[in-house]
Amino acid sequence: MRDMPELPEVETTVRGLAPFLEGQRLAAVTTFRPDLRRPFPADLAQRLTGATVTALSRRAKYGIVSTDRDDHMIFHLGMSGRWRTEGGEPGKHDHLLLETAAGHRLFLHDPRRFGSVDLVAGDPLAAFAAFVTLGPEPLSDAFDAAHLVRAFAGRRAPVKAMLLDQNVVAGLGNIYVCEALNMARISPLKPAADVPKAKIGALVPAIKAVLAAAIAAGGSTLRDFLSPDGDLGYFAKDWRVYGRAGDRCECGGSIVRVVQSGRSTFYCRKCQR
DNA sequence: CCGTGGTCCTGGGAGC
DNA sequence: TGCTCCCAGGACCACG
């Protein structure tokens, strides 16, 4: 099963794009349709063309391309977005092209068009509305048990919903939440406020571990950036529970699929309580 | 404020 | 073979 772009996939994408873009002048910027999830910024091409890329970075599930004009292009891959680096001509689902002065052609490819591209001037952490209320980066020291204890206090929503809330912790999606809850042996259905502190203490390292392992797996596929079909942001992984209804959990229990807020949740009824 | 559910989008798989 | 149906889900918004 192809995995959706969550934090590790965006991190891998940003690392993979960096060699093509950092320090490079953008010779041409082209859009092939007016919008993805939202319209492209009307002045995107005008503001990026001729600028030099100074840095690639990531916040939550967003990638950030910064230029020497202090403009920051912020992209989100939605559920089917990726960057194609092999060049060539635009295909049906290529919606944006960045051409560098060195001759690289990078296509933003997104069949379902759930992604987005925005452009802000000045500090993106302050200038991009979605960033202002974001929770901490899960791999940072700011994300610890004390933070989750505070965030969960008094909340009756299922712990799974809380972890998907980007304002609680930034960058987790359906897959890694399911995986981390299994590792920490917490039922995704349990109200957040009812999760014992000891289990929150186990949840934090579980989240860090599943993300770090996924980034490491993605890093090992970076060589594929230069392959003929050079997809970025996707790599096969073996999930503990995600997509595995009917299989055995590590503990011997049976993995089940339930629906929460219209989304699939996979967990083990035996060890996740 | 809180929690839930609808909406957007299209490729791919299942079922007939 | 070809058609229809349904599922995947991040961010955002409208309710009650």
CSV table of N, CA and C (backbone and C1' of nucleotides) in Angstrom, one decimal, chain A residues 79 112 114 242 263, chain C residues 8-12:
chain,number,residue,atom,x,y,z
A,79,MET,N,-2.7,14.2,-0.3
A,79,MET,CA,-2.6,12.7,-0.1
A,79,MET,C,-2.0,12.1,-1.3
A,112,ARG,N,-4.7,13.8,-7.2
A,112,ARG,CA,-6.0,14.1,-6.6
A,112,ARG,C,-6.1,15.6,-6.2
A,114,PHE,N,-5.1,17.3,-3.7
A,114,PHE,CA,-5.4,17.7,-2.3
A,114,PHE,C,-4.3,18.6,-1.8
A,242,TYR,N,-1.4,-0.7,10.5
A,242,TYR,CA,-2.1,0.0,9.4
A,242,TYR,C,-2.3,-0.9,8.2
A,263,ARG,N,-12.8,8.0,9.3
A,263,ARG,CA,-11.5,7.5,8.9
A,263,ARG,C,-11.2,6.1,9.5
C,8,DA,P,-11.2,3.4,3.6
C,8,DA,O5',-10.0,4.3,3.1
C,8,DA,C5',-8.8,3.7,2.6
C,8,DA,C4',-8.0,4.8,1.9
C,8,DA,C3',-7.9,6.1,2.8
C,8,DA,O3',-6.8,6.0,3.6
C,8,DA,C1',-8.4,6.6,0.5
C,9,DG,P,-6.8,6.4,5.1
C,9,DG,O5',-6.8,8.0,5.0
C,9,DG,C5',-5.6,8.6,4.5
C,9,DG,C4',-5.8,10.1,4.4
C,9,DG,C3',-6.3,10.8,5.6
C,9,DG,O3',-5.7,12.0,5.8
C,9,DG,C1',-7.7,11.2,3.8
C,10,DG,P,-4.5,12.2,6.9
C,10,DG,O5',-4.1,13.7,6.6
C,10,DG,C5',-3.4,14.1,5.5
C,10,DG,C4',-3.4,15.6,5.3
C,10,DG,C3',-3.5,16.4,6.6
C,10,DG,O3',-2.8,17.6,6.4
C,10,DG,C1',-5.5,16.6,5.5
C,11,DA,P,-2.7,18.7,7.5
C,11,DA,O5',-3.9,19.7,7.1
C,11,DA,C5',-3.8,20.4,5.9
C,11,DA,C4',-5.1,21.1,5.7
C,11,DA,C3',-5.5,22.1,6.8
C,11,DA,O3',-5.7,23.4,6.1
C,11,DA,C1',-7.3,20.8,6.2
C,12,DC,P,-5.9,24.7,7.0
C,12,DC,O5',-7.5,25.0,6.8
C,12,DC,C5',-8.1,25.0,5.5
C,12,DC,C4',-9.5,24.8,5.7
C,12,DC,C3',-10.2,25.7,6.7
C,12,DC,O3',-11.1,26.5,6.1
C,12,DC,C1',-11.1,23.5,6.8
